[in-house]
Tab-separated table of C-alpha atoms and ligand atoms in Angstrom:
chain	number	residue	atom	x	y	z
A	82	LEU	CA	-56.594	-161.328	72.058
A	83	GLU	CA	-54.088	-161.043	74.607
A	84	VAL	CA	-50.358	-160.098	73.385
A	85	ASP	CA	-47.260	-157.982	75.206
A	86	TYR	CA	-47.213	-155.477	72.800
A	87	LEU	CA	-49.084	-153.525	70.236
A	88	ILE	CA	-47.459	-151.579	67.986
A	89	VAL	CA	-48.932	-148.586	66.054
A	90	GLY	CA	-47.138	-148.275	62.550
A	91	SER	CA	-44.795	-150.554	60.884
A	92	GLY	CA	-42.397	-148.249	58.818
A	93	ILE	CA	-38.656	-149.274	59.915
A	94	ALA	CA	-39.193	-147.655	63.062
A	95	GLY	CA	-42.775	-150.428	63.820
A	96	THR	CA	-41.055	-152.882	61.768
A	97	SER	CA	-37.375	-153.301	63.504
A	98	LEU	CA	-38.963	-153.706	67.123
A	99	ALA	CA	-41.542	-156.368	66.018
A	100	PHE	CA	-38.170	-158.560	64.766
A	101	ARG	CA	-36.440	-157.623	67.910
A	102	LEU	CA	-39.829	-158.622	69.699
A	103	GLU	CA	-39.932	-161.699	67.432
A	104	GLN	CA	-36.164	-162.775	67.911
A	105	LYS	CA	-36.616	-162.879	71.397
A	106	GLY	CA	-40.180	-164.621	71.621
A	107	HIS	CA	-42.287	-161.831	72.863
A	108	SER	CA	-46.109	-161.473	71.096
A	109	TYR	CA	-46.889	-159.118	69.512
A	110	VAL	CA	-49.614	-156.977	66.919
A	111	LEU	CA	-48.625	-154.337	64.221
A	112	VAL	CA	-51.625	-151.886	63.487
A	113	ASP	CA	-50.834	-150.007	60.077
A	114	VAL	CA	-52.234	-148.526	57.148
A	115	LEU	CA	-49.940	-149.594	54.167
A	116	ASN	CA	-49.050	-146.127	52.625
A	117	PRO	CA	-47.123	-146.157	49.744
A	118	SER	CA	-45.525	-142.884	50.161
A	119	SER	CA	-44.355	-143.505	53.821
A	120	ALA	CA	-40.805	-142.413	54.700
A	121	SER	CA	-39.715	-145.624	54.849
A	122	ASN	CA	-40.965	-146.549	51.687
A	123	VAL	CA	-39.722	-143.767	49.445
A	124	SER	CA	-36.088	-143.929	51.009
A	125	ALA	CA	-32.919	-145.589	49.213
A	126	GLY	CA	-32.273	-147.103	52.773
A	127	ILE	CA	-28.390	-146.288	52.260
A	128	CYS	CA	-26.624	-146.276	55.358
A	129	ASN	CA	-23.789	-143.233	54.923
A	130	PRO	CA	-21.429	-142.888	57.499
A	131	VAL	CA	-20.412	-139.191	56.450
A	132	VAL	CA	-21.915	-136.247	56.688
A	133	PHE	CA	-21.094	-134.555	53.374
A	134	ARG	CA	-21.450	-130.833	54.533
A	135	ARG	CA	-19.313	-131.036	56.912
A	136	LEU	CA	-17.222	-134.009	56.342
A	137	ASN	CA	-17.022	-135.263	59.691
A	138	LEU	CA	-18.407	-139.046	60.857
A	139	SER	CA	-22.145	-139.077	61.244
A	140	TRP	CA	-23.641	-139.434	64.914
A	141	MET	CA	-22.531	-142.478	66.568
A	142	ALA	CA	-22.037	-144.070	62.838
A	143	ASP	CA	-19.652	-146.590	63.507
A	144	CYS	CA	-21.440	-148.154	66.383
A	145	LEU	CA	-24.793	-148.245	64.314
A	146	LEU	CA	-23.674	-149.515	60.821
A	147	ILE	CA	-22.049	-152.553	62.975
A	148	GLU	CA	-25.517	-153.155	64.062
A	149	ALA	CA	-27.121	-152.504	61.285
A	150	LEU	CA	-25.213	-154.243	59.271
A	151	ARG	CA	-25.671	-157.606	61.472
A	152	PHE	CA	-29.923	-156.678	61.888
A	153	TYR	CA	-30.746	-156.903	58.278
A	154	THR	CA	-28.195	-159.641	57.267
A	155	SER	CA	-30.205	-161.596	60.222
A	156	MET	CA	-33.446	-160.303	58.664
A	157	GLU	CA	-32.564	-161.128	55.118
A	158	LYS	CA	-32.005	-164.793	56.229
A	159	TRP	CA	-35.121	-164.736	58.277
A	160	LEU	CA	-37.327	-163.304	55.362
A	161	ASP	CA	-35.354	-165.297	52.516
A	162	VAL	CA	-35.225	-161.876	50.351
A	163	PRO	CA	-31.812	-160.253	49.376
A	164	LEU	CA	-31.871	-156.589	51.364
A	165	VAL	CA	-28.640	-155.727	52.221
A	166	GLU	CA	-25.952	-154.241	49.487
A	167	ARG	CA	-22.613	-152.971	50.192
A	168	LYS	CA	-21.559	-150.151	47.517
A	169	PRO	CA	-18.787	-147.884	48.510
A	170	ILE	CA	-20.523	-143.772	47.711
A	171	VAL	CA	-18.238	-142.101	45.465
A	172	LYS	CA	-18.219	-138.106	46.041
A	173	VAL	CA	-18.154	-136.302	42.568
A	174	PHE	CA	-15.722	-133.168	43.380
A	175	SER	CA	-17.832	-129.789	41.929
A	176	SER	CA	-13.951	-127.897	42.353
A	177	ALA	CA	-10.463	-128.767	43.000
A	178	GLU	CA	-11.296	-127.119	46.423
A	179	GLU	CA	-13.332	-129.717	47.470
A	180	ARG	CA	-10.900	-131.882	46.519
A	181	LEU	CA	-8.411	-130.466	48.845
A	182	LEU	CA	-10.657	-130.504	51.401
A	183	TRP	CA	-11.209	-134.323	51.274
A	184	LYS	CA	-7.899	-134.829	51.186
A	185	SER	CA	-7.128	-133.259	54.571
A	186	LYS	CA	-10.244	-134.343	56.135
A	187	MET	CA	-8.740	-138.327	54.951
A	188	ASN	CA	-6.244	-137.764	57.833
A	189	ASP	CA	-8.761	-137.556	60.118
A	190	VAL	CA	-8.700	-139.988	62.537
A	191	GLU	CA	-12.165	-140.544	62.824
A	192	LEU	CA	-12.195	-140.899	59.006
A	193	VAL	CA	-8.799	-142.226	58.174
A	194	ASP	CA	-10.568	-145.903	57.506
A	195	ARG	CA	-13.441	-144.472	55.531
A	196	LEU	CA	-12.197	-141.952	52.855
A	197	THR	CA	-9.919	-142.756	49.889
A	198	LEU	CA	-9.204	-140.092	46.942
A	199	LYS	CA	-10.062	-141.481	43.243
A	200	ASP	CA	-8.333	-139.682	39.761
A	201	GLN	CA	-11.452	-140.907	38.040
A	202	VAL	CA	-14.881	-141.795	38.984
A	203	PHE	CA	-14.948	-145.135	37.587
A	204	ASN	CA	-17.744	-145.020	34.981
A	205	THR	CA	-16.510	-141.131	33.599
A	206	ASP	CA	-18.354	-142.165	30.337
A	207	PHE	CA	-21.233	-141.763	32.344
A	208	ILE	CA	-20.264	-139.523	34.699
A	209	ASP	CA	-18.686	-135.789	34.393
A	210	ALA	CA	-16.303	-135.023	36.860
A	211	PRO	CA	-13.232	-133.257	35.768
A	212	ASN	CA	-12.186	-132.894	39.623
A	213	GLY	CA	-12.604	-136.669	40.315
A	214	GLY	CA	-14.317	-137.886	43.075
A	215	GLY	CA	-13.560	-139.380	46.664
A	216	ILE	CA	-14.712	-143.126	47.977
A	217	ILE	CA	-16.658	-143.477	50.893
A	218	HIS	CA	-16.124	-146.796	52.440
A	219	GLY	CA	-18.336	-148.718	55.073
A	220	ALA	CA	-21.325	-147.549	53.357
A	221	LEU	CA	-24.620	-149.841	53.471
A	222	GLN	CA	-27.671	-150.073	51.127
A	223	ILE	CA	-30.503	-151.450	52.158
A	224	ARG	CA	-33.887	-152.392	49.767
A	225	MET	CA	-36.445	-150.959	52.114
A	226	PRO	CA	-39.850	-151.409	50.494
A	227	GLU	CA	-38.674	-154.658	49.419
A	228	LEU	CA	-37.826	-155.484	53.283
A	229	LEU	CA	-41.313	-153.402	54.494
A	230	ALA	CA	-43.490	-155.746	52.051
A	231	ALA	CA	-41.915	-159.289	52.777
A	232	PHE	CA	-42.199	-158.527	56.628
A	233	ARG	CA	-45.761	-157.281	56.223
A	234	LYS	CA	-46.718	-160.098	54.178
A	235	ARG	CA	-44.941	-162.700	56.625
A	236	ALA	CA	-46.997	-160.933	59.709
A	237	LEU	CA	-50.168	-160.683	57.785
A	238	ALA	CA	-50.122	-164.502	56.629
A	239	SER	CA	-49.554	-165.299	60.952
A	240	GLY	CA	-51.870	-163.098	62.060
A	241	LYS	CA	-49.136	-160.283	63.568
A	242	LEU	CA	-50.416	-157.278	61.791
A	243	ILE	CA	-53.857	-155.656	61.368
A	244	GLU	CA	-54.028	-153.596	58.323
A	245	CYS	CA	-56.447	-150.425	59.691
A	246	PRO	CA	-56.095	-147.070	60.935
A	247	PHE	CA	-55.806	-146.770	64.375
A	248	ASP	CA	-58.241	-144.274	66.169
A	249	TYR	CA	-56.989	-143.080	69.292
A	250	THR	CA	-59.864	-142.839	70.709
A	251	ASP	CA	-60.318	-146.556	70.635
A	252	LEU	CA	-57.299	-146.854	73.096
A	253	HIS	CA	-58.426	-147.992	76.870
A	254	PHE	CA	-56.519	-148.572	79.960
A	255	VAL	CA	-57.676	-151.482	81.667
A	256	ASN	CA	-56.040	-152.255	85.424
A	257	GLU	CA	-52.148	-152.173	84.102
A	258	LYS	CA	-52.748	-153.001	80.335
A	259	ILE	CA	-54.198	-151.619	77.345
A	260	GLN	CA	-56.501	-152.805	74.853
A	261	TRP	CA	-57.526	-151.779	71.618
A	262	LYS	CA	-60.703	-153.293	69.796
A	263	GLN	CA	-60.444	-157.338	70.352
A	264	VAL	CA	-56.547	-156.600	71.432
A	265	VAL	CA	-55.197	-156.652	74.857
A	266	ALA	CA	-51.757	-155.510	76.055
A	267	LYS	CA	-49.176	-154.816	78.542
A	268	ARG	CA	-47.503	-152.108	76.512
A	269	ILE	CA	-48.243	-150.214	73.041
A	270	VAL	CA	-45.722	-148.289	71.390
A	271	PHE	CA	-46.448	-145.494	69.155
A	272	CYS	CA	-44.157	-145.934	65.577
A	273	GLU	CA	-46.269	-143.694	63.702
A	274	GLY	CA	-43.410	-141.642	61.963
A	275	HIS	CA	-44.174	-138.187	61.189
A	276	THR	CA	-48.085	-138.032	62.066
A	277	LEU	CA	-46.813	-138.467	65.482
A	278	ASN	CA	-48.538	-134.759	65.815
A	279	LYS	CA	-52.286	-136.462	65.651
A	280	ASN	CA	-51.267	-138.611	68.649
A	281	PRO	CA	-52.815	-136.948	71.713
A	282	PHE	CA	-50.438	-138.812	74.197
A	283	PHE	CA	-47.209	-137.512	72.576
A	284	LYS	CA	-47.727	-134.470	70.624
A	285	TRP	CA	-45.612	-132.292	72.888
A	286	LEU	CA	-42.506	-133.871	71.450
A	287	PRO	CA	-40.924	-131.308	69.503
A	288	MET	CA	-40.874	-132.695	65.865
A	289	LYS	CA	-39.691	-131.100	62.604
A	290	PRO	CA	-40.595	-132.869	59.884
A	291	VAL	CA	-39.123	-132.067	56.424
A	292	LYS	CA	-40.320	-133.259	53.100
A	293	GLY	CA	-38.492	-135.201	50.973
A	294	GLU	CA	-38.792	-135.941	46.851
A	295	VAL	CA	-37.699	-138.552	44.687
A	296	ILE	CA	-37.425	-140.043	41.455
A	297	VAL	CA	-37.050	-143.105	39.862
A	298	LEU	CA	-35.043	-142.738	36.695
A	299	ARG	CA	-34.346	-145.484	33.861
A	300	ILE	CA	-30.297	-145.366	32.713
A	301	GLU	CA	-29.605	-147.712	30.060
A	302	ASN	CA	-25.866	-149.618	30.803
A	303	MET	CA	-24.639	-147.528	33.490
A	304	PRO	CA	-22.536	-149.803	35.939
A	305	SER	CA	-24.593	-149.703	38.848
A	306	ASP	CA	-21.486	-150.785	41.606
A	307	LEU	CA	-21.349	-147.701	42.988
A	308	THR	CA	-23.917	-145.142	44.957
A	309	LEU	CA	-22.703	-141.621	43.196
A	310	ASN	CA	-23.420	-138.440	45.291
A	311	LYS	CA	-23.227	-134.476	43.667
A	312	GLN	CA	-25.921	-132.467	45.746
A	313	LEU	CA	-28.203	-135.556	45.696
A	314	MET	CA	-27.488	-139.135	45.285
A	315	LEU	CA	-28.053	-141.399	42.174
A	316	HIS	CA	-28.424	-144.919	43.825
A	317	PRO	CA	-28.802	-148.277	41.387
A	318	MET	CA	-31.508	-149.926	42.386
A	319	GLY	CA	-30.800	-152.760	39.843
A	320	ASN	CA	-32.584	-153.499	36.587
A	321	ASN	CA	-31.006	-150.463	35.104
A	322	LEU	CA	-33.436	-148.418	37.544
A	323	TRP	CA	-32.058	-145.569	39.736
A	324	TRP	CA	-33.305	-143.564	42.909
A	325	LEU	CA	-32.402	-140.036	42.497
A	326	GLY	CA	-33.000	-137.742	45.822
A	327	SER	CA	-34.004	-136.115	47.519
A	328	THR	CA	-35.155	-132.316	48.429
A	329	TYR	CA	-35.519	-130.796	51.633
A	330	ASP	CA	-38.845	-128.984	52.369
A	331	TRP	CA	-40.243	-128.013	56.043
A	332	ALA	CA	-42.835	-125.653	55.256
A	333	ASN	CA	-45.537	-127.987	52.533
A	334	LEU	CA	-46.383	-131.186	54.664
A	335	ASP	CA	-47.785	-133.309	52.162
A	336	GLU	CA	-47.029	-136.107	50.017
A	337	THR	CA	-47.862	-135.222	47.118
A	338	PRO	CA	-44.980	-135.095	44.199
A	339	THR	CA	-44.352	-130.883	42.926
A	340	ALA	CA	-43.520	-129.989	39.760
A	341	GLU	CA	-40.423	-127.721	41.471
A	342	ALA	CA	-38.506	-130.253	43.138
A	343	LYS	CA	-38.602	-132.535	40.040
A	344	GLN	CA	-36.693	-129.672	38.410
A	345	GLU	CA	-34.646	-128.931	41.162
A	346	LEU	CA	-33.912	-132.863	41.127
A	347	LEU	CA	-33.221	-133.065	37.177
A	348	GLN	CA	-31.286	-129.918	37.071
A	349	LYS	CA	-28.551	-131.247	39.531
A	350	LEU	CA	-28.551	-134.050	37.869
A	351	ASN	CA	-27.853	-132.809	34.517
A	352	ASP	CA	-25.051	-131.324	36.092
A	353	PHE	CA	-22.708	-134.691	36.061
A	354	LEU	CA	-24.515	-136.957	34.194
A	355	LYS	CA	-23.976	-137.471	30.514
A	356	VAL	CA	-26.421	-139.972	29.140
A	357	ALA	CA	-30.022	-140.056	28.572
A	358	TYR	CA	-32.610	-140.881	30.827
A	359	THR	CA	-36.465	-141.683	31.279
A	360	VAL	CA	-38.483	-140.721	34.531
A	361	VAL	CA	-40.188	-143.883	35.960
A	362	ASP	CA	-41.432	-142.546	38.979
A	363	HIS	CA	-41.928	-139.639	41.155
A	364	LYS	CA	-42.824	-139.414	44.805
A	365	ALA	CA	-42.945	-137.841	48.337
A	366	GLY	CA	-42.633	-138.569	51.364
A	367	ILE	CA	-42.157	-137.195	55.027
A	368	ARG	CA	-39.166	-137.722	57.059
A	369	PRO	CA	-40.303	-137.994	61.045
A	370	ALA	CA	-37.678	-135.218	62.251
A	371	ALA	CA	-37.312	-134.270	65.663
A	372	SER	CA	-36.039	-130.786	66.749
A	373	ASP	CA	-32.818	-131.770	68.118
A	374	ARG	CA	-32.273	-134.106	65.461
A	375	ARG	CA	-31.817	-136.973	67.808
A	376	PRO	CA	-34.444	-139.735	67.759
A	377	LEU	CA	-37.089	-139.901	70.381
A	378	LEU	CA	-37.872	-143.060	72.828
A	379	GLY	CA	-38.943	-144.076	75.629
A	380	GLN	CA	-42.218	-143.954	77.947
A	381	HIS	CA	-44.888	-141.470	78.781
A	382	PRO	CA	-44.376	-139.229	81.466
A	383	THR	CA	-47.851	-140.329	83.381
A	384	HIS	CA	-48.935	-143.797	81.386
A	385	SER	CA	-46.189	-146.138	82.082
A	386	GLN	CA	-47.945	-148.550	79.477
A	387	LEU	CA	-47.271	-145.897	76.715
A	388	TYR	CA	-44.288	-146.021	74.501
A	389	VAL	CA	-42.738	-144.069	71.623
A	390	PHE	CA	-40.503	-145.029	68.761
A	391	ASN	CA	-39.762	-142.170	66.301
A	392	GLY	CA	-37.191	-139.144	65.778
A	393	PHE	CA	-35.255	-141.175	62.634
A	394	GLY	CA	-35.468	-138.259	60.364
A	395	THR	CA	-33.221	-138.673	57.295
A	396	LYS	CA	-30.916	-141.473	58.955
A	397	GLY	CA	-33.993	-144.062	59.773
A	398	SER	CA	-32.198	-147.579	58.274
A	399	MET	CA	-29.055	-146.605	60.456
A	400	ILE	CA	-30.576	-145.987	63.660
A	401	ALA	CA	-33.473	-148.398	63.625
A	402	PRO	CA	-30.932	-151.562	64.130
A	403	TYR	CA	-29.111	-150.292	67.268
A	404	PHE	CA	-32.303	-148.410	68.515
A	405	SER	CA	-35.107	-151.424	68.335
A	406	THR	CA	-32.641	-153.263	70.574
A	407	GLN	CA	-32.456	-150.607	73.475
A	408	LEU	CA	-35.803	-149.736	73.616
A	409	MET	CA	-36.803	-153.279	73.992
A	410	ASN	CA	-34.518	-153.940	76.224
A	411	ASN	CA	-35.608	-150.555	78.246
A	412	MET	CA	-39.288	-152.300	78.240
A	413	GLU	CA	-38.271	-155.726	79.666
A	414	TYR	CA	-35.272	-154.859	81.765
A	415	ASN	CA	-35.839	-151.303	82.500
A	416	THR	CA	-32.246	-151.072	81.049
A	417	PRO	CA	-31.510	-147.344	80.786
A	418	LEU	CA	-31.909	-145.428	77.137
A	419	LEU	CA	-28.958	-143.474	76.186
A	420	LYS	CA	-29.738	-139.809	77.976
A	421	GLU	CA	-29.518	-137.832	73.777
A	422	VAL	CA	-32.433	-140.196	72.712
A	423	ASP	CA	-34.288	-140.635	75.828
A	424	ILE	CA	-37.797	-138.782	75.628
A	425	LEU	CA	-37.080	-137.581	79.375
A	426	ARG	CA	-34.948	-134.857	77.823
A	427	HIS	CA	-38.928	-133.432	76.736
A	428	TYR	CA	-40.926	-134.047	79.659
A	429	LYS	CA	-40.880	-130.359	80.472
A	430	HIS	CA	-43.001	-129.774	77.414
A	431	PHE	CA	-45.244	-132.319	78.727
A	432	HIS	CA	-45.745	-130.425	82.080
A	433	GLU	CA	-45.992	-127.222	79.998
A	434	MET	CA	-48.911	-128.605	78.245
A	435	GLY	CA	-50.197	-128.684	81.954
B	60	FAD	C1	-37.465	-138.730	50.388
B	60	FAD	C2	-36.807	-138.926	51.675
B	60	FAD	C3	-35.053	-140.355	51.106
B	60	FAD	C4	-35.092	-140.952	52.094
B	60	FAD	N1	-33.716	-141.614	52.181
B	60	FAD	C5	-33.207	-142.103	53.695
B	60	FAD	C6	-31.972	-143.326	53.354
B	60	FAD	O1	-31.269	-142.786	51.845
B	60	FAD	N2	-31.419	-143.808	54.292
B	60	FAD	C7	-32.069	-143.521	55.486
B	60	FAD	O2	-31.389	-143.777	56.261
B	60	FAD	N3	-33.303	-142.678	55.711
B	60	FAD	C8	-33.511	-141.882	54.688
B	60	FAD	N4	-35.073	-141.474	54.835
B	60	FAD	C9	-35.327	-141.171	56.144
B	60	FAD	C10	-36.314	-142.708	56.071
B	60	FAD	O3	-37.075	-142.932	55.508
B	60	FAD	C11	-36.963	-142.372	57.711
B	60	FAD	O4	-35.923	-142.069	59.056
B	60	FAD	C12	-37.514	-143.524	58.276
B	60	FAD	O5	-38.445	-144.207	57.278
B	60	FAD	C13	-39.207	-143.263	59.442
B	60	FAD	O6	-39.292	-144.793	59.667
B	60	FAD	P1	-41.000	-144.798	60.608
B	60	FAD	O7	-41.035	-146.199	60.919
B	60	FAD	O8	-40.313	-143.731	61.693
B	60	FAD	O9	-42.119	-144.088	59.795
B	60	FAD	P2	-42.290	-144.144	58.404
B	60	FAD	O10	-41.933	-144.397	57.584
B	60	FAD	O11	-43.633	-142.791	58.290
B	60	FAD	O12	-43.733	-145.156	59.119
B	60	FAD	C14	-45.010	-144.760	59.847
B	60	FAD	C15	-45.842	-146.101	59.424
B	60	FAD	O13	-47.086	-145.531	60.618
B	60	FAD	C16	-48.040	-146.100	59.825
B	60	FAD	N5	-49.474	-145.278	60.514
B	60	FAD	C17	-49.253	-143.839	60.677
B	60	FAD	N6	-50.017	-143.463	61.959
B	60	FAD	C18	-51.370	-144.388	62.159
B	60	FAD	C19	-52.268	-144.726	61.988
B	60	FAD	N7	-53.063	-143.657	62.891
B	60	FAD	N8	-52.815	-146.004	62.122
B	60	FAD	C20	-52.222	-146.911	61.240
B	60	FAD	N9	-50.712	-146.704	61.022
B	60	FAD	C21	-50.113	-145.531	61.033
B	60	FAD	C22	-47.863	-145.328	58.456
B	60	FAD	O14	-48.455	-145.848	57.158
B	60	FAD	C23	-46.716	-146.010	58.184
B	60	FAD	O15	-46.862	-147.025	57.428
B	60	FAD	C24	-35.243	-140.928	53.597
B	60	FAD	C25	-36.403	-139.962	53.650
B	60	FAD	C26	-37.238	-139.729	52.907
B	60	FAD	C27	-38.362	-138.705	52.534
């Protein structure tokens, strides 16, 4: 089997790149082990333009969001599955000071179209919010597990996905191309998420992965027109189910849910939810964060057939659409990558390794 691209990993990184290639008529094969605990599968797919901690616009938010909406809408059509929601995010204020800060930030040039105030959050029968709330406009929510499952099904049916672990020792260099098992490709793109540290070709890239745990709750009849935030996100999934997340743990990098994280999440929830709920599920995943908190894209320093697409950290659903195009254009037409994301910035680590 001869193709243009072999892609390792079909989380949102590998899937977005595959979809770009599909749209432009380039041939590809994905190799992936189905992992229900992959970062993409536990994510709520929230594209939030505002950083809560500092109350400023998130990195490249305007440009990333425009491309995300375009991308997921066309994927939705192609897969014939509803994937995109446009629910405002309501920040439930913890104090009068937080409210004042929000009010002052509403006049910032970059936030003027993004933030408004609300004296009462809409559903005060359900939410305890004596200080009111602020609304973030322009957020998107992507049904990430549904997207990945639908794309996977289609790729399997058309013979474009091989479900098995990719063993790096099976990769061979043949003339200008690579060969893995029966597949010969012009290029291979590694999109393995946080397990990049097991990749002998790219393990020199500085990653700082972070584990996150989430809980799925059932809350009867709570209005589901908003995503709520108070220290954590409470996001409606439909059918009275809510996604509650998430925690940050840099030390224990496994995909096992823990009692401590569950307690932390429920304690924060009990601080503002007034009504009864039941816990339906509890999951953990690992965010593939780069140490400088910028994506990792580009070509291997010595093997020109090898590329990487990783380092999405906490924002995979927002980053993947814009940068999948940028990477594809770089590979196909040699158009330059944004310096901030190009792995050229880390080549010194490769050379230090000898
Ligand atoms: C709890 C939590 C909540 C999050 N919430 C959000 C959110 O609301 N919004 C947002 O934008 N981002 C969120 N994120 C971050 C987001 O999920 C990630 O940035 C993104 O999913 C990373 O995608 P990826 O494709 O790089 O990696 P992954 O999703 O981890 O995918 C990697 C894939 O590669 C496969 N793979 C790896 N190695 C091999 C191999 N050797 N052989 C075969 N297959 C292999 C894996 O099985 C997996 O399918 C969240 C993350 C977590 C953990």
